[in-house]
Coordinates of C-alpha atoms in Angstrom, one line a residue:
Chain A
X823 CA 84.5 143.0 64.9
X824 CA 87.3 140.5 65.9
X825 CA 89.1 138.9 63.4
X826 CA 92.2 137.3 63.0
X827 CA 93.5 137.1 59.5
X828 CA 96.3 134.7 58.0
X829 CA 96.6 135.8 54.0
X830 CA 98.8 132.7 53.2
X831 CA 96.8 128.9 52.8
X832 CA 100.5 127.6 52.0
X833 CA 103.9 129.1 52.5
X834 CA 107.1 127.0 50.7
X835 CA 110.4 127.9 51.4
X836 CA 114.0 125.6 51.4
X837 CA 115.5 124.9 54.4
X838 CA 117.8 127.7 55.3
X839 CA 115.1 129.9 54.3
X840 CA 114.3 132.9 55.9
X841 CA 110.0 132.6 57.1
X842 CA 107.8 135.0 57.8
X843 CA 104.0 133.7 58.4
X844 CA 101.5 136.7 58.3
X845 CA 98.9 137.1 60.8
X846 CA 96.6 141.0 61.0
X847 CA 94.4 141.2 63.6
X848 CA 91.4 143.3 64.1
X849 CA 89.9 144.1 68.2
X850 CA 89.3 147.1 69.8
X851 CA 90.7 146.4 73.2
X852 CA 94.3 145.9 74.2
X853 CA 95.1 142.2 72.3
X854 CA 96.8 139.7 73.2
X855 CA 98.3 137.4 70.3
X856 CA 99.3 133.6 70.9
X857 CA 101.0 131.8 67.8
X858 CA 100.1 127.9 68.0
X859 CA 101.4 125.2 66.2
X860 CA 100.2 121.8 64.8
X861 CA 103.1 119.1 63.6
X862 CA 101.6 116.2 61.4
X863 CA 99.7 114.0 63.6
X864 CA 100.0 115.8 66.4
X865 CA 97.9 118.5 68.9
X866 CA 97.7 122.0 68.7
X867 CA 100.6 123.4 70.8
X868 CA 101.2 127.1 72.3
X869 CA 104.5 128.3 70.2
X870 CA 104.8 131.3 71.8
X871 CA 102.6 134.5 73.1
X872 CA 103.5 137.9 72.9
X873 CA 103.3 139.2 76.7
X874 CA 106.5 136.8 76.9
X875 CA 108.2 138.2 74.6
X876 CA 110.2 135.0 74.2
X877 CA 111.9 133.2 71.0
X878 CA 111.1 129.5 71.1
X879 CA 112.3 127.1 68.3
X880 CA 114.3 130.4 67.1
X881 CA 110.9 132.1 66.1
X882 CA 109.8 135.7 67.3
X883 CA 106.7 137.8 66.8
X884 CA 106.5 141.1 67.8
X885 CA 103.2 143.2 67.9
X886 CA 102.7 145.5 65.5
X887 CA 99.7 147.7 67.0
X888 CA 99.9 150.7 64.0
X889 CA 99.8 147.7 61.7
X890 CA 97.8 145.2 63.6
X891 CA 100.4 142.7 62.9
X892 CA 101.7 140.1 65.0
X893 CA 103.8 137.9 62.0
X894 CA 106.2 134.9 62.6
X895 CA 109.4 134.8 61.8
X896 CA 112.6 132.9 61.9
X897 CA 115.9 133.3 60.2
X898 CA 116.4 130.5 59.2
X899 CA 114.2 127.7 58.4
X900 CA 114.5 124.2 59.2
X901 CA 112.8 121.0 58.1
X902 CA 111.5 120.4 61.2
X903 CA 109.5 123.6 61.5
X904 CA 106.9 122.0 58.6
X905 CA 103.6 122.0 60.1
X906 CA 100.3 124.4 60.6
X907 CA 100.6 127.5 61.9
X908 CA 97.8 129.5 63.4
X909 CA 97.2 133.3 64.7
X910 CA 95.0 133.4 67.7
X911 CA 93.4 136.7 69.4
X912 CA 92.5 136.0 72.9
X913 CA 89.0 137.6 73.5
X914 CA 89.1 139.6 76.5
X915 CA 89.6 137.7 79.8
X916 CA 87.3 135.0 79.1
X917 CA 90.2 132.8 78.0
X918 CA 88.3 132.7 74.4
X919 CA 90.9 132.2 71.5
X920 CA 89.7 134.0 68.1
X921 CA 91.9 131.8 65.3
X922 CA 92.8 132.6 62.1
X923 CA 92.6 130.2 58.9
X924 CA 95.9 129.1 59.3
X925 CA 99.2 128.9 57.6
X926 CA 101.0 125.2 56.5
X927 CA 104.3 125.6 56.5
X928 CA 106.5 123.5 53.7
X929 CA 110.1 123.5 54.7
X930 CA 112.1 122.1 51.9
X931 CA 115.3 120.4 51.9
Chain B
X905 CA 103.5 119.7 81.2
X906 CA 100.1 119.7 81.6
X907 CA 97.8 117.0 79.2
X908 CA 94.5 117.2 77.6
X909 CA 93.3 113.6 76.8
X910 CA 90.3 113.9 74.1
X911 CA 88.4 110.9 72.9
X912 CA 87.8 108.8 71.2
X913 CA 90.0 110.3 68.3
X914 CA 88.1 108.9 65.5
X915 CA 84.1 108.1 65.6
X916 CA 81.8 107.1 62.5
X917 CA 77.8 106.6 63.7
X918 CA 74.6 106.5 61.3
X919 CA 72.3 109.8 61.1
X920 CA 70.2 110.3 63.9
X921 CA 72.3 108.9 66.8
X922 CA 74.3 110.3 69.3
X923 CA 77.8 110.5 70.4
X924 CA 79.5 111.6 73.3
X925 CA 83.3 113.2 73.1
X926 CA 85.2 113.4 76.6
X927 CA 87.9 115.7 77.5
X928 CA 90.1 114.8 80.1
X929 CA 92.7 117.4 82.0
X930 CA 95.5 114.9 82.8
X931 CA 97.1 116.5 85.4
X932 CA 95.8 119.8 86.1
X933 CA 92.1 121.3 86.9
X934 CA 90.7 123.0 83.9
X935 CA 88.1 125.3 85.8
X936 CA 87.6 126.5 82.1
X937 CA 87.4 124.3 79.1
X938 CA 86.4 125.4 75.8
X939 CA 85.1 123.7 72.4
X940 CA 86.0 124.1 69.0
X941 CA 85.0 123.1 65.8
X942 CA 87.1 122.8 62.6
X943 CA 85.6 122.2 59.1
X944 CA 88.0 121.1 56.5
X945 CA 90.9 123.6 55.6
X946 CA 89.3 126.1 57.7
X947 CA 90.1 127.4 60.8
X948 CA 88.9 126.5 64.2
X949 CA 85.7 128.2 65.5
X950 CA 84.5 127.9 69.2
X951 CA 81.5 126.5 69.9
X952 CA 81.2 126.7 73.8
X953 CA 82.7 127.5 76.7
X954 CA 81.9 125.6 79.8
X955 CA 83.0 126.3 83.6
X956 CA 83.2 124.0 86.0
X957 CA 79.5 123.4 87.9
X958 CA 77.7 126.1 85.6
X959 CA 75.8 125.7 82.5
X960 CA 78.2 126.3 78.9
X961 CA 78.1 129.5 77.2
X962 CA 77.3 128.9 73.1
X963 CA 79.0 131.3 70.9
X964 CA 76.3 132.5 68.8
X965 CA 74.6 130.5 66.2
X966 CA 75.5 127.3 68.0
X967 CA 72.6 125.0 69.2
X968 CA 72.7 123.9 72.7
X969 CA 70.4 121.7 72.0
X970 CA 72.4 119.5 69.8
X971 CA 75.6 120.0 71.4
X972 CA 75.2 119.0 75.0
X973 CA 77.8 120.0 77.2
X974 CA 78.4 118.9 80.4
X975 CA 81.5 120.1 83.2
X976 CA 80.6 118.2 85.9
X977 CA 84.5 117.8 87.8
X978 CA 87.5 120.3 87.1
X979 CA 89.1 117.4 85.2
X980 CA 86.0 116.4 82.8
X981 CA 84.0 118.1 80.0
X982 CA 82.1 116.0 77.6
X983 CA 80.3 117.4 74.5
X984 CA 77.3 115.0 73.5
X985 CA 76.3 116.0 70.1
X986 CA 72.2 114.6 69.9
X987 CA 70.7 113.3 66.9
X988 CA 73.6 114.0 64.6
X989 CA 73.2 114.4 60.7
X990 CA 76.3 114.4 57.8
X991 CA 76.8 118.3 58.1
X992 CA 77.6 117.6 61.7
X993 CA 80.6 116.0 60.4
X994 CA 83.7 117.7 61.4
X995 CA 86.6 117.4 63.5
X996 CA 85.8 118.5 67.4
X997 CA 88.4 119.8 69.8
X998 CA 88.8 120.6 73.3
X999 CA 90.9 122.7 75.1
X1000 CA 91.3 123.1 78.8
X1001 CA 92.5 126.1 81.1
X1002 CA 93.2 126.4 84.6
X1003 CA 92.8 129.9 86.2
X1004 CA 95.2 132.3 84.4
X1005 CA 97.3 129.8 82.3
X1006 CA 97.8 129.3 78.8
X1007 CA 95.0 126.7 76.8
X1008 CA 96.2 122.9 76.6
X1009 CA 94.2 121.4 73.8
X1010 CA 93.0 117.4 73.2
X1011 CA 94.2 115.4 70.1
X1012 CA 90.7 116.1 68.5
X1013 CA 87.8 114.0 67.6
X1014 CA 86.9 113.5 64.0
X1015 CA 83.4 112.9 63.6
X1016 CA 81.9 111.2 60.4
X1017 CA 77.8 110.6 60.4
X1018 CA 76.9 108.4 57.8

């Protein structure tokens, strides 16, 4: 079955901090992994995908395949990174996006 | 960048009416557009997925009945959800795709049936 999995409702850390948002996946194909992002108030936003490869807003996620892992991380946390964070499997080619439960994101000062 | 405009954003109607939700592609042509459905604290599930012209495809357990869902232009997908009851209360959201680009998604429509 396909499944995205987030463990963490609620992750709290002071600004500074180092983050690291969990996401395991579970798909039998070759998967492609999308983090998105929600800010207070605002729409769900593509933070980065993993074909790219990319660091935006000084997070990464690399792909994990022996672990099924595709976790967030940046070094160092800022305030302005508080929001909800969710894991997404895309589905094939249909363009389908599997989502995990999502992760919120407390960035303390 | 490329703009998905959902509305209305917020919606309150009595049991056994219906309500349309529109999802606009600002300024690109979402041959694709997709709809989700979020229940409180939990994650987003899809509902539907719609190309332009064709009829949707309903992820299982979803009645296409109830959640009409039309694609008519490459700009505009609405979701009409018939006769709606309180447990259809939840927050809607659409997401549109052109071919072989990443999903933009509306602001979300927060449905309340009294």
């Amino acid at each position: 079955a396909q499944r995205v999995t987030q463990p963490e409702k609620l992750l709290s850390v002071f600004k500074g901090a180092p983050v690291e948002l969990k996401c395991n996946y579970s798909y039998s194909g070759s998967p492609e992994l999308f983090w998105y992002v929600q800010y207070s108030r605002q729409r769900l936003q593509l933070l980065l995908r993993h074909i790219s490869r990319e660091s935006i807003k000084g997070f990464t996620a690399d792909l994990n395949k022996g672990e099924t892992s595709f976790h967030l991380k940046k070094p160092f946390a800022q305030e302005e990174d508080s929001a909800m964070y969710y894991c997404a499997l895309a589905s094939g080619n249909t363009g389908k996006l599997i989502f995990g439960q999502g992760t919120t994101l407390q960035v303390k000062p | 960048g490329a703009v998905v405009s959902q509305h209305p954003s917020r919606v309150i109607c009595k049991s056994g009416t219906s309500v349309k939700i529109e999802c606009r592609s600002l300024d690109f042509q979402a041959t694709t557009m997709f709809w989700y459905r979020q229940f409180p604290k939990q994650s987003l599930m899809l509902m539907a997925t719609s190309n332009e012209g064709s009829k949707a495809t309903y992820e299982q357990g979803v009645e296409k009945d109830k959640f009409l869902i039309n694609h008519a232009s490459l700009t505009l997908s609405t979701l009409t959800v018939t006769s709606a009851h309180p447990e259809d209360s939840s927050f809607y959201i659409c997401s549109g795709q052109a071919s072989n680009s990443p999903l933009h998604f509306g602001n979300g429509t927060r449905l309340t049936v009294t």
